[in-house]
mmCIF file of C-alpha atoms in Angstrom:
data_model
loop_
_atom_site.group_PDB
_atom_site.id
_atom_site.type_symbol
_atom_site.label_atom_id
_atom_site.label_comp_id
_atom_site.label_asym_id
_atom_site.label_seq_id
_atom_site.Cartn_x
_atom_site.Cartn_y
_atom_site.Cartn_z
ATOM 1 C CA MET A 1 1.713 3.654 5.012
ATOM 2 C CA THR A 2 0.718 7.495 4.111
ATOM 3 C CA ILE A 3 3.444 10.400 4.983
ATOM 4 C CA LEU A 4 3.160 13.945 3.713
ATOM 5 C CA ARG A 5 5.514 16.434 4.018
ATOM 6 C CA ARG A 6 4.663 20.139 2.796
ATOM 7 C CA VAL A 7 7.838 21.239 1.375
ATOM 8 C CA GLY A 8 9.171 22.785 -1.849
ATOM 9 C CA LEU A 9 8.985 21.010 -5.084
ATOM 10 C CA ARG A 10 11.696 21.163 -7.738
ATOM 11 C CA ALA A 11 11.126 20.422 -11.504
ATOM 12 C CA ALA A 12 11.935 16.962 -12.945
ATOM 13 C CA ALA A 13 13.034 16.021 -16.423
ATOM 14 C CA ALA A 14 9.785 15.243 -18.301
ATOM 15 C CA GLY A 15 10.893 12.990 -20.973
ATOM 16 C CA THR A 16 7.886 10.603 -21.846
ATOM 17 C CA CYS A 17 7.816 6.834 -23.285
ATOM 18 C CA LEU A 18 5.065 4.322 -23.964
ATOM 19 C CA VAL A 19 6.468 0.804 -23.644
ATOM 20 C CA ALA A 20 4.456 -2.247 -24.973
ATOM 21 C CA LEU A 21 5.490 -5.072 -22.799
ATOM 22 C CA PHE A 22 4.020 -7.665 -25.388
ATOM 23 C CA GLY A 23 5.571 -5.801 -28.432
ATOM 24 C CA ALA A 24 8.614 -3.742 -29.290
ATOM 25 C CA ALA A 25 9.761 -1.517 -26.695
ATOM 26 C CA ALA A 26 9.740 2.071 -28.114
ATOM 27 C CA CYS A 27 8.687 5.512 -27.395
ATOM 28 C CA GLY A 28 5.286 5.959 -28.925
ATOM 29 C CA THR A 29 4.465 2.296 -29.816
ATOM 30 C CA ASP A 30 0.739 1.399 -29.245
ATOM 31 C CA THR A 31 0.145 -2.239 -29.590
ATOM 32 C CA ALA A 32 -1.827 -3.146 -26.452
ATOM 33 C CA PRO A 33 -5.303 -3.293 -24.420
ATOM 34 C CA ALA A 34 -6.354 0.433 -24.859
ATOM 35 C CA GLY A 35 -6.951 2.578 -27.917
ATOM 36 C CA ALA A 36 -4.385 5.137 -28.888
ATOM 37 C CA ASP A 37 -6.618 8.049 -28.110
ATOM 38 C CA ARG A 38 -7.082 6.579 -24.311
ATOM 39 C CA VAL A 39 -3.510 6.049 -23.980
ATOM 40 C CA GLY A 40 -2.786 9.240 -24.996
ATOM 41 C CA ALA A 41 -5.004 10.365 -22.258
ATOM 42 C CA ILE A 42 -3.268 8.470 -19.643
ATOM 43 C CA GLN A 43 0.510 9.774 -21.222
ATOM 44 C CA GLU A 44 -1.059 13.218 -20.800
ATOM 45 C CA ALA A 45 -2.201 12.827 -17.260
ATOM 46 C CA LEU A 46 1.399 11.247 -16.527
ATOM 47 C CA ASP A 47 3.032 13.885 -17.973
ATOM 48 C CA ALA A 48 0.944 16.404 -15.693
ATOM 49 C CA THR A 49 2.299 14.367 -12.697
ATOM 50 C CA VAL A 50 5.882 15.348 -13.895
ATOM 51 C CA ARG A 51 5.095 18.902 -14.576
ATOM 52 C CA GLY A 52 3.686 18.976 -11.189
ATOM 53 C CA GLY A 53 6.910 18.202 -9.539
ATOM 54 C CA PHE A 54 7.280 14.302 -9.502
ATOM 55 C CA PRO A 55 10.595 13.098 -10.997
ATOM 56 C CA GLY A 56 8.633 10.346 -12.879
ATOM 57 C CA ALA A 57 5.654 8.137 -13.392
ATOM 58 C CA GLN A 58 4.523 4.835 -14.354
ATOM 59 C CA ALA A 59 1.032 3.070 -15.193
ATOM 60 C CA VAL A 60 0.655 -0.670 -15.778
ATOM 61 C CA LEU A 61 -2.541 -1.854 -17.280
ATOM 62 C CA THR A 62 -3.278 -5.587 -17.494
ATOM 63 C CA THR A 63 -6.035 -7.374 -19.102
ATOM 64 C CA ASP A 64 -6.674 -10.780 -20.441
ATOM 65 C CA ALA A 65 -4.720 -9.613 -23.701
ATOM 66 C CA GLY A 66 -1.614 -8.896 -21.638
ATOM 67 C CA ASP A 67 0.088 -5.735 -19.906
ATOM 68 C CA ARG A 68 0.707 -2.211 -21.323
ATOM 69 C CA THR A 69 2.953 0.071 -19.659
ATOM 70 C CA VAL A 70 3.074 3.953 -19.903
ATOM 71 C CA THR A 71 5.774 6.206 -18.582
ATOM 72 C CA ALA A 72 6.632 9.776 -18.086
ATOM 73 C CA GLY A 73 9.764 11.627 -16.536
ATOM 74 C CA VAL A 74 12.539 9.720 -15.071
ATOM 75 C CA GLY A 75 13.329 6.831 -12.927
ATOM 76 C CA ASP A 76 16.827 8.208 -12.049
ATOM 77 C CA ILE A 77 17.443 12.058 -12.100
ATOM 78 C CA ALA A 78 21.180 11.607 -12.427
ATOM 79 C CA THR A 79 21.287 9.552 -15.631
ATOM 80 C CA GLY A 80 17.800 10.639 -17.152
ATOM 81 C CA ALA A 81 16.807 7.142 -17.388
ATOM 82 C CA PRO A 82 12.931 6.135 -17.586
ATOM 83 C CA PHE A 83 11.395 3.871 -15.281
ATOM 84 C CA PRO A 84 12.496 0.488 -16.303
ATOM 85 C CA VAL A 85 10.185 -2.199 -17.675
ATOM 86 C CA ASP A 86 8.881 -4.431 -15.032
ATOM 87 C CA ALA A 87 10.158 -2.081 -12.317
ATOM 88 C CA ARG A 88 10.441 -3.159 -8.755
ATOM 89 C CA VAL A 89 9.087 -0.633 -6.352
ATOM 90 C CA ARG A 90 8.109 -0.588 -2.471
ATOM 91 C CA ILE A 91 4.437 -0.886 -2.602
ATOM 92 C CA GLY A 92 3.597 0.462 0.930
ATOM 93 C CA SER A 93 0.299 -0.260 2.151
ATOM 94 C CA ASN A 94 -0.657 -2.539 -0.801
ATOM 95 C CA THR A 95 1.179 -4.839 1.763
ATOM 96 C CA LYS A 96 -2.164 -4.827 3.821
ATOM 97 C CA THR A 97 -4.208 -6.471 1.057
ATOM 98 C CA PHE A 98 -1.659 -9.505 1.127
ATOM 99 C CA VAL A 99 -1.798 -9.552 4.642
ATOM 100 C CA ALA A 100 -5.630 -9.517 4.929
ATOM 101 C CA THR A 101 -5.927 -12.179 2.267
ATOM 102 C CA VAL A 102 -4.134 -14.441 4.426
ATOM 103 C CA VAL A 103 -6.014 -13.741 7.456
ATOM 104 C CA LEU A 104 -9.095 -14.398 5.573
ATOM 105 C CA GLN A 105 -7.810 -17.580 4.203
ATOM 106 C CA LEU A 106 -7.220 -18.726 7.888
ATOM 107 C CA VAL A 107 -10.637 -17.587 8.660
ATOM 108 C CA ALA A 108 -12.026 -19.982 5.775
ATOM 109 C CA GLU A 109 -9.716 -22.820 7.478
ATOM 110 C CA GLY A 110 -11.509 -22.256 10.833
ATOM 111 C CA LYS A 111 -8.110 -21.156 12.469
ATOM 112 C CA ILE A 112 -9.348 -17.527 13.153
ATOM 113 C CA GLU A 113 -12.711 -16.098 14.017
ATOM 114 C CA LEU A 114 -13.420 -12.517 12.414
ATOM 115 C CA ASP A 115 -15.255 -11.419 15.394
ATOM 116 C CA ALA A 116 -13.144 -12.889 18.044
ATOM 117 C CA PRO A 117 -11.196 -10.481 20.075
ATOM 118 C CA ILE A 118 -7.674 -9.993 19.165
ATOM 119 C CA GLU A 119 -6.876 -11.007 22.884
ATOM 120 C CA ARG A 120 -7.716 -14.473 22.353
ATOM 121 C CA TYR A 121 -4.844 -14.865 19.735
ATOM 122 C CA LEU A 122 -2.195 -12.291 21.313
ATOM 123 C CA PRO A 123 -2.836 -12.251 25.058
ATOM 124 C CA GLY A 124 -1.499 -9.242 26.971
ATOM 125 C CA VAL A 125 -0.148 -7.563 23.750
ATOM 126 C CA VAL A 126 -2.859 -4.875 23.134
ATOM 127 C CA HIS A 127 -2.704 -3.425 26.531
ATOM 128 C CA GLY A 128 -2.133 0.272 27.975
ATOM 129 C CA SER A 129 -3.139 3.783 27.811
ATOM 130 C CA GLY A 130 -6.593 2.766 27.654
ATOM 131 C CA ASN A 131 -6.200 0.045 24.545
ATOM 132 C CA ASP A 132 -7.722 -3.386 25.431
ATOM 133 C CA GLY A 133 -7.451 -6.279 23.206
ATOM 134 C CA ASN A 134 -10.442 -7.670 24.916
ATOM 135 C CA ARG A 135 -12.772 -4.998 23.299
ATOM 136 C CA ILE A 136 -11.014 -5.296 19.869
ATOM 137 C CA THR A 137 -11.918 -7.767 17.264
ATOM 138 C CA VAL A 138 -9.967 -9.165 14.216
ATOM 139 C CA ARG A 139 -12.401 -7.675 11.790
ATOM 140 C CA GLN A 140 -11.853 -4.453 13.529
ATOM 141 C CA LEU A 141 -8.263 -4.478 12.815
ATOM 142 C CA LEU A 142 -8.895 -5.631 9.113
ATOM 143 C CA GLN A 143 -11.226 -2.573 8.838
ATOM 144 C CA HIS A 144 -9.432 0.040 10.752
ATOM 145 C CA THR A 145 -11.993 0.480 13.300
ATOM 146 C CA SER A 146 -10.365 -0.835 16.060
ATOM 147 C CA GLY A 147 -9.678 2.686 17.446
ATOM 148 C CA LEU A 148 -5.956 2.073 17.912
ATOM 149 C CA PRO A 149 -3.138 4.590 17.792
ATOM 150 C CA ASP A 150 -0.814 4.612 14.941
ATOM 151 C CA TYR A 151 2.736 4.149 15.775
ATOM 152 C CA LEU A 152 3.301 6.705 13.132
ATOM 153 C CA ALA A 153 0.761 8.966 14.130
ATOM 154 C CA GLY A 154 -0.843 8.738 10.773
ATOM 155 C CA GLY A 155 -0.187 12.108 9.931
ATOM 156 C CA ASP A 156 -2.554 13.454 12.702
ATOM 157 C CA PRO A 157 -1.232 16.681 14.421
ATOM 158 C CA GLU A 158 -3.486 16.198 17.446
ATOM 159 C CA LEU A 159 -2.397 12.684 18.007
ATOM 160 C CA ARG A 160 1.386 13.644 17.596
ATOM 161 C CA ALA A 161 0.805 16.237 20.029
ATOM 162 C CA GLU A 162 -0.534 13.847 22.596
ATOM 163 C CA ARG A 163 2.484 11.551 22.143
ATOM 164 C CA GLY A 164 5.241 14.348 22.014
ATOM 165 C CA THR A 165 8.311 13.062 20.647
ATOM 166 C CA ALA A 166 7.368 9.138 20.262
ATOM 167 C CA GLN A 167 6.440 9.519 16.504
ATOM 168 C CA LEU A 168 8.628 7.483 14.357
ATOM 169 C CA GLU A 169 9.818 10.236 11.794
ATOM 170 C CA VAL A 170 10.528 7.601 8.976
ATOM 171 C CA ASP A 171 12.331 9.751 6.743
ATOM 172 C CA THR A 172 15.127 10.568 9.106
ATOM 173 C CA GLU A 173 18.375 8.681 8.806
ATOM 174 C CA ALA A 174 18.109 7.228 12.317
ATOM 175 C CA VAL A 175 14.761 5.376 11.647
ATOM 176 C CA ARG A 176 15.714 4.614 7.937
ATOM 177 C CA TRP A 177 18.609 2.273 8.876
ATOM 178 C CA GLN A 178 17.081 1.153 12.384
ATOM 179 C CA ARG A 179 15.489 -2.410 12.616
ATOM 180 C CA TYR A 180 12.517 -2.613 14.422
ATOM 181 C CA THR A 181 10.598 -5.585 15.698
ATOM 182 C CA PRO A 182 6.725 -5.806 15.141
ATOM 183 C CA ALA A 183 6.459 -6.195 19.140
ATOM 184 C CA GLU A 184 8.201 -3.040 19.215
ATOM 185 C CA LEU A 185 6.139 -1.011 17.010
ATOM 186 C CA VAL A 186 3.062 -2.273 19.018
ATOM 187 C CA ARG A 187 4.594 -1.413 22.170
ATOM 188 C CA LEU A 188 5.104 2.077 20.822
ATOM 189 C CA ALA A 189 1.749 2.690 19.823
ATOM 190 C CA MET A 190 0.376 1.291 23.394
ATOM 191 C CA THR A 191 2.146 4.279 25.007
ATOM 192 C CA MET A 192 -0.699 6.612 23.325
ATOM 193 C CA PRO A 193 -4.385 6.337 24.045
ATOM 194 C CA PRO A 194 -7.030 5.135 21.815
ATOM 195 C CA ARG A 195 -8.284 7.515 18.938
ATOM 196 C CA HIS A 196 -11.806 6.316 19.292
ATOM 197 C CA GLU A 197 -14.220 3.519 20.768
ATOM 198 C CA PRO A 198 -13.687 0.276 19.023
ATOM 199 C CA GLY A 199 -16.309 -0.514 15.991
ATOM 200 C CA THR A 200 -17.565 3.276 16.150
ATOM 201 C CA ARG A 201 -15.672 4.575 13.044
ATOM 202 C CA SER A 202 -13.072 3.807 10.737
ATOM 203 C CA VAL A 203 -9.635 5.636 11.176
ATOM 204 C CA TYR A 204 -6.716 4.266 8.993
ATOM 205 C CA THR A 205 -4.079 2.768 11.467
ATOM 206 C CA ASN A 206 -0.992 0.928 10.589
ATOM 207 C CA THR A 207 -0.878 -0.546 14.176
ATOM 208 C CA ASN A 208 -3.787 -2.869 12.838
ATOM 209 C CA TYR A 209 -1.832 -4.598 10.293
ATOM 210 C CA VAL A 210 1.219 -4.886 12.236
ATOM 211 C CA LEU A 211 -0.693 -6.719 14.965
ATOM 212 C CA LEU A 212 -2.445 -9.077 11.870
ATOM 213 C CA GLY A 213 1.097 -9.910 10.998
ATOM 214 C CA MET A 214 1.586 -11.052 14.527
ATOM 215 C CA LEU A 215 -1.841 -12.887 14.424
ATOM 216 C CA ILE A 216 -0.814 -14.853 11.166
ATOM 217 C CA GLN A 217 2.569 -15.703 12.955
ATOM 218 C CA GLN A 218 0.814 -16.974 16.504
ATOM 219 C CA THR A 219 -1.798 -19.006 14.330
ATOM 220 C CA THR A 220 0.398 -20.652 11.792
ATOM 221 C CA GLY A 221 3.759 -20.594 13.533
ATOM 222 C CA ARG A 222 5.259 -18.953 10.311
ATOM 223 C CA THR A 223 5.758 -15.605 9.834
ATOM 224 C CA ALA A 224 3.379 -13.384 7.735
ATOM 225 C CA SER A 225 6.289 -13.170 5.053
ATOM 226 C CA ALA A 226 6.267 -16.791 4.816
ATOM 227 C CA GLU A 227 2.667 -17.232 4.798
ATOM 228 C CA ILE A 228 2.192 -14.722 1.975
ATOM 229 C CA THR A 229 4.943 -16.082 -0.088
ATOM 230 C CA ALA A 230 3.290 -19.702 0.264
ATOM 231 C CA ARG A 231 -0.238 -18.910 0.132
ATOM 232 C CA ILE A 232 0.050 -15.983 -2.733
ATOM 233 C CA ILE A 233 3.252 -15.323 -4.333
ATOM 234 C CA GLU A 234 4.013 -18.942 -5.315
ATOM 235 C CA PRO A 235 0.708 -19.938 -6.288
ATOM 236 C CA LEU A 236 0.174 -17.076 -8.400
ATOM 237 C CA GLY A 237 3.682 -16.984 -9.866
ATOM 238 C CA LEU A 238 4.400 -13.588 -8.941
ATOM 239 C CA ARG A 239 8.251 -13.722 -9.592
ATOM 240 C CA ASP A 240 8.888 -10.188 -8.912
ATOM 241 C CA THR A 241 7.159 -9.573 -5.347
ATOM 242 C CA TRP A 242 8.560 -10.160 -2.049
ATOM 243 C CA PHE A 243 8.572 -9.296 1.520
ATOM 244 C CA PRO A 244 12.304 -8.088 2.245
ATOM 245 C CA ALA A 245 14.146 -10.345 4.408
ATOM 246 C CA ALA A 246 15.811 -8.935 7.675
ATOM 247 C CA GLY A 247 18.428 -6.471 7.052
ATOM 248 C CA GLU A 248 17.462 -6.339 3.094
ATOM 249 C CA THR A 249 17.543 -2.625 2.544
ATOM 250 C CA GLY A 250 17.910 -2.309 -1.440
ATOM 251 C CA ILE A 251 15.686 -3.119 -4.058
ATOM 252 C CA SER A 252 17.201 -6.177 -6.434
ATOM 253 C CA GLY A 253 16.446 -6.242 -10.238
ATOM 254 C CA PRO A 254 15.547 -3.253 -12.409
ATOM 255 C CA HIS A 255 14.064 -0.276 -10.383
ATOM 256 C CA PRO A 256 13.585 3.397 -10.314
ATOM 257 C CA ILE A 257 15.245 5.601 -7.767
ATOM 258 C CA GLY A 258 12.797 6.619 -4.977
ATOM 259 C CA TYR A 259 13.074 10.378 -3.823
ATOM 260 C CA GLN A 260 12.188 12.080 -0.578
ATOM 261 C CA GLU A 261 11.859 15.828 -0.277
ATOM 262 C CA ILE A 262 13.528 16.866 3.051
ATOM 263 C CA ASP A 263 13.732 20.151 4.083
ATOM 264 C CA GLY A 264 13.190 21.499 0.797
ATOM 265 C CA GLU A 265 15.792 19.077 -0.940
ATOM 266 C CA ARG A 266 15.065 15.919 -2.909
ATOM 267 C CA VAL A 267 17.163 13.115 -1.477
ATOM 268 C CA ALA A 268 17.604 9.604 -3.094
ATOM 269 C CA PHE A 269 15.725 7.225 -0.561
ATOM 270 C CA THR A 270 15.462 4.030 -2.413
ATOM 271 C CA ASP A 271 17.337 2.199 0.333
ATOM 272 C CA LEU A 272 16.219 1.776 3.652
ATOM 273 C CA ASP A 273 15.276 -0.847 6.382
ATOM 274 C CA PRO A 274 11.570 -1.083 6.025
ATOM 275 C CA SER A 275 10.993 -2.924 9.252
ATOM 276 C CA TRP A 276 9.284 0.138 10.862
ATOM 277 C CA ALA A 277 6.573 -0.693 8.008
ATOM 278 C CA ASP A 278 6.361 -4.622 8.830
ATOM 279 C CA ALA A 279 3.071 -6.040 7.667
ATOM 280 C CA ALA A 280 1.681 -2.480 7.194
ATOM 281 C CA GLY A 281 3.671 -1.655 4.195
ATOM 282 C CA ALA A 282 7.234 -3.357 3.624
ATOM 283 C CA MET A 283 6.695 -5.234 0.382
ATOM 284 C CA ILE A 284 8.228 -5.008 -2.786
ATOM 285 C CA ALA A 285 6.644 -5.826 -6.379
ATOM 286 C CA THR A 286 6.321 -4.842 -10.100
ATOM 287 C CA GLY A 287 2.877 -3.188 -11.417
ATOM 288 C CA SER A 288 2.084 -6.295 -13.437
ATOM 289 C CA ASP A 289 2.694 -8.564 -10.530
ATOM 290 C CA LEU A 290 0.330 -6.183 -8.369
ATOM 291 C CA ASN A 291 -2.327 -6.259 -11.093
ATOM 292 C CA ARG A 292 -2.252 -10.046 -11.304
ATOM 293 C CA PHE A 293 -2.551 -10.397 -7.377
ATOM 294 C CA PHE A 294 -5.694 -7.864 -7.395
ATOM 295 C CA ARG A 295 -7.352 -9.584 -10.452
ATOM 296 C CA ALA A 296 -6.834 -12.968 -8.826
ATOM 297 C CA LEU A 297 -8.435 -11.763 -5.421
ATOM 298 C CA VAL A 298 -11.264 -9.839 -6.996
ATOM 299 C CA ASP A 299 -12.005 -12.648 -9.286
ATOM 300 C CA GLY A 300 -12.402 -15.109 -6.146
ATOM 301 C CA LYS A 301 -9.096 -17.279 -6.934
ATOM 302 C CA LEU A 302 -7.725 -16.497 -3.419
ATOM 303 C CA LEU A 303 -10.984 -16.583 -1.267
ATOM 304 C CA PRO A 304 -13.907 -18.663 -0.977
ATOM 305 C CA ALA A 305 -17.141 -16.656 -1.670
ATOM 306 C CA ALA A 306 -17.956 -16.282 2.092
ATOM 307 C CA GLN A 307 -14.868 -14.693 2.797
ATOM 308 C CA LEU A 308 -14.625 -12.407 -0.301
ATOM 309 C CA ASP A 309 -18.059 -11.260 0.629
ATOM 310 C CA GLU A 310 -16.783 -10.273 3.901
ATOM 311 C CA VAL A 311 -13.882 -8.571 2.360
ATOM 312 C CA ARG A 312 -16.447 -6.304 0.167
ATOM 313 C CA ARG A 313 -18.437 -5.104 2.971
ATOM 314 C CA THR A 314 -17.192 -1.506 3.578
ATOM 315 C CA VAL A 315 -17.670 1.196 5.937
ATOM 316 C CA PRO A 316 -16.749 4.762 5.384
ATOM 317 C CA PHE A 317 -13.231 5.536 4.831
ATOM 318 C CA ASP A 318 -11.351 8.476 6.522
ATOM 319 C CA ARG A 319 -8.727 8.961 4.009
ATOM 320 C CA MET A 320 -11.337 9.151 1.055
ATOM 321 C CA PRO A 321 -14.771 10.302 1.864
ATOM 322 C CA GLU A 322 -16.309 8.811 -1.324
ATOM 323 C CA ALA A 323 -14.535 5.349 -0.933
ATOM 324 C CA GLY A 324 -15.311 2.619 1.150
ATOM 325 C CA TYR A 325 -13.226 0.565 3.160
ATOM 326 C CA GLY A 326 -13.485 -3.420 3.392
ATOM 327 C CA LEU A 327 -11.295 -5.963 5.009
ATOM 328 C CA GLY A 328 -7.911 -4.757 3.358
ATOM 329 C CA LEU A 329 -9.657 -3.704 0.058
ATOM 330 C CA ILE A 330 -11.053 -0.473 -0.902
ATOM 331 C CA HIS A 331 -14.000 0.256 -3.058
ATOM 332 C CA LEU A 332 -12.598 3.047 -5.085
ATOM 333 C CA PRO A 333 -14.499 6.175 -6.692
ATOM 334 C CA ASN A 334 -13.788 7.065 -10.445
ATOM 335 C CA SER A 335 -14.922 9.469 -12.971
ATOM 336 C CA CYS A 336 -16.303 6.863 -15.199
ATOM 337 C CA GLY A 337 -18.788 5.040 -12.791
ATOM 338 C CA LYS A 338 -16.939 1.760 -12.938
ATOM 339 C CA GLU A 339 -16.994 -0.652 -10.116
ATOM 340 C CA VAL A 340 -13.289 -0.474 -8.835
ATOM 341 C CA TRP A 341 -11.634 -2.460 -6.072
ATOM 342 C CA GLY A 342 -8.173 -1.986 -4.989
ATOM 343 C CA HIS A 343 -5.930 -0.313 -2.405
ATOM 344 C CA GLY A 344 -2.784 2.202 -2.501
ATOM 345 C CA GLY A 345 0.526 2.598 -0.828
ATOM 346 C CA SER A 346 2.748 5.503 0.285
ATOM 347 C CA ILE A 347 6.382 4.875 1.612
ATOM 348 C CA PRO A 348 9.438 7.222 1.246
ATOM 349 C CA GLY A 349 10.258 7.008 -2.283
ATOM 350 C CA PHE A 350 7.196 5.693 -3.632
ATOM 351 C CA GLU A 351 3.485 6.192 -3.959
ATOM 352 C CA THR A 352 1.263 3.371 -5.690
ATOM 353 C CA ARG A 353 -2.487 3.550 -6.441
ATOM 354 C CA THR A 354 -3.839 -0.073 -7.418
ATOM 355 C CA GLY A 355 -7.404 -0.856 -8.923
ATOM 356 C CA VAL A 356 -9.524 -3.740 -10.709
ATOM 357 C CA THR A 357 -12.446 -2.701 -12.637
ATOM 358 C CA ASP A 358 -15.741 -4.681 -13.098
ATOM 359 C CA ASP A 359 -14.649 -5.116 -17.031
ATOM 360 C CA GLY A 360 -11.729 -6.934 -16.111
ATOM 361 C CA LEU A 361 -8.804 -4.028 -16.135
ATOM 362 C CA ALA A 362 -6.171 -3.753 -13.597
ATOM 363 C CA VAL A 363 -4.092 -0.728 -13.033
ATOM 364 C CA THR A 364 -1.148 0.059 -10.762
ATOM 365 C CA LEU A 365 0.233 3.633 -11.080
ATOM 366 C CA THR A 366 3.645 4.346 -9.387
ATOM 367 C CA VAL A 367 5.454 7.698 -8.790
ATOM 368 C CA ASN A 368 8.922 7.766 -7.485
ATOM 369 C CA GLN A 369 8.416 10.340 -4.673
ATOM 370 C CA LEU A 370 5.684 10.963 -2.475
ATOM 371 C CA PRO A 371 3.412 13.893 -2.906
ATOM 372 C CA THR A 372 4.127 16.804 -0.651
ATOM 373 C CA SER A 373 0.744 18.636 -0.921
ATOM 374 C CA GLU A 374 -2.877 18.011 -1.503
ATOM 375 C CA GLU A 375 -2.463 19.407 -5.179
ATOM 376 C CA ASN A 376 0.397 16.905 -6.100
ATOM 377 C CA ALA A 377 -1.726 14.097 -4.391
ATOM 378 C CA GLU A 378 -4.470 15.103 -6.935
ATOM 379 C CA LEU A 379 -2.250 14.911 -9.917
ATOM 380 C CA VAL A 380 -1.650 11.378 -9.033
ATOM 381 C CA GLN A 381 -5.418 10.587 -8.067
ATOM 382 C CA ARG A 382 -6.399 12.078 -11.832
ATOM 383 C CA ALA A 383 -3.393 10.007 -13.580
ATOM 384 C CA PHE A 384 -4.836 6.915 -12.115
ATOM 385 C CA ASP A 385 -8.403 7.731 -13.082
ATOM 386 C CA ALA A 386 -7.286 8.295 -16.654
ATOM 387 C CA ALA A 387 -5.827 4.675 -16.412
ATOM 388 C CA ILE A 388 -8.866 3.153 -14.776
ATOM 389 C CA CYS A 389 -11.171 4.878 -17.177
ATOM 390 C CA SER A 390 -9.280 3.920 -20.328
ATOM 391 C CA GLN A 391 -11.132 0.789 -21.348
#
């Protein structure tokens, strides 16, 4: 999910701490995968995000040697506490990569055809306002080339104008606590015209992945949440990763407070009903769990070679001109010329960037407030790049 609000920032506390997960937990400690000078570069980049207006930031780096966590700022403005070790956070659109992995597993099992129309599996669901499920394939949903409108409008002012008041304003109290079904979200999208002809270009659209969650349930008879748990979370031993249950509005276990800027005020926004995000962005995880998932995916432990090859076939990505979007996986640009595959996620309270390099490093970077300007977003990208290029 991606939501930007251009409102004023207030400075956050700027305390910093580096935590070695496989050693003493102490500020300034350095005992893990990257050298002291490179960890210093990560720390400096995280500190810059805090000076730029974010309450706090955390980078988790994972290699065969273990995990390293670097933090800056605070996880709780009221107490001054930093991000906790193994912090649980809302991972937003990283959920899409879990969903795509399950869909590709079902493709490998012969239960779904990548280039079959979604109408075959969900008859009558993708229909209305010029949208036609007979002309949209499963692959196009995975790769955001379907042309379907976004029930969140995706930050597109032109589309917002077309849909009038239909857009879900997810940082309002009404939407924050409302329970939505996937069918309701899709019906909202179907009140709007297509963005473009199917297959002509890639435009990031959350509706695609809500439909893919519905496809998983239609194909298996179980929810996308249940299939993600059985096929990915349990086999990989991701103990701190889950899809929130119906009505689950909080984050259990150690976690930072997530904040949202609303009308120039910073509001604690950790608790919410994430059903409006559904299979497009509802999951919760730690940075170390995300790193293990993405490493397993890129290393071929979750998909056969043929399906992993399909995942890595990219098209130009509208959100990042230098990146390429595959089937739920993004080929990410970076300053050190590494081969990096990952994703990212934005949801009120949290933004995460994830990536796995060709030399075996996995990185998850989290800030506990969404960027509110392009300048803010650039600070997060620089910090992620510093972590990716640290080895």
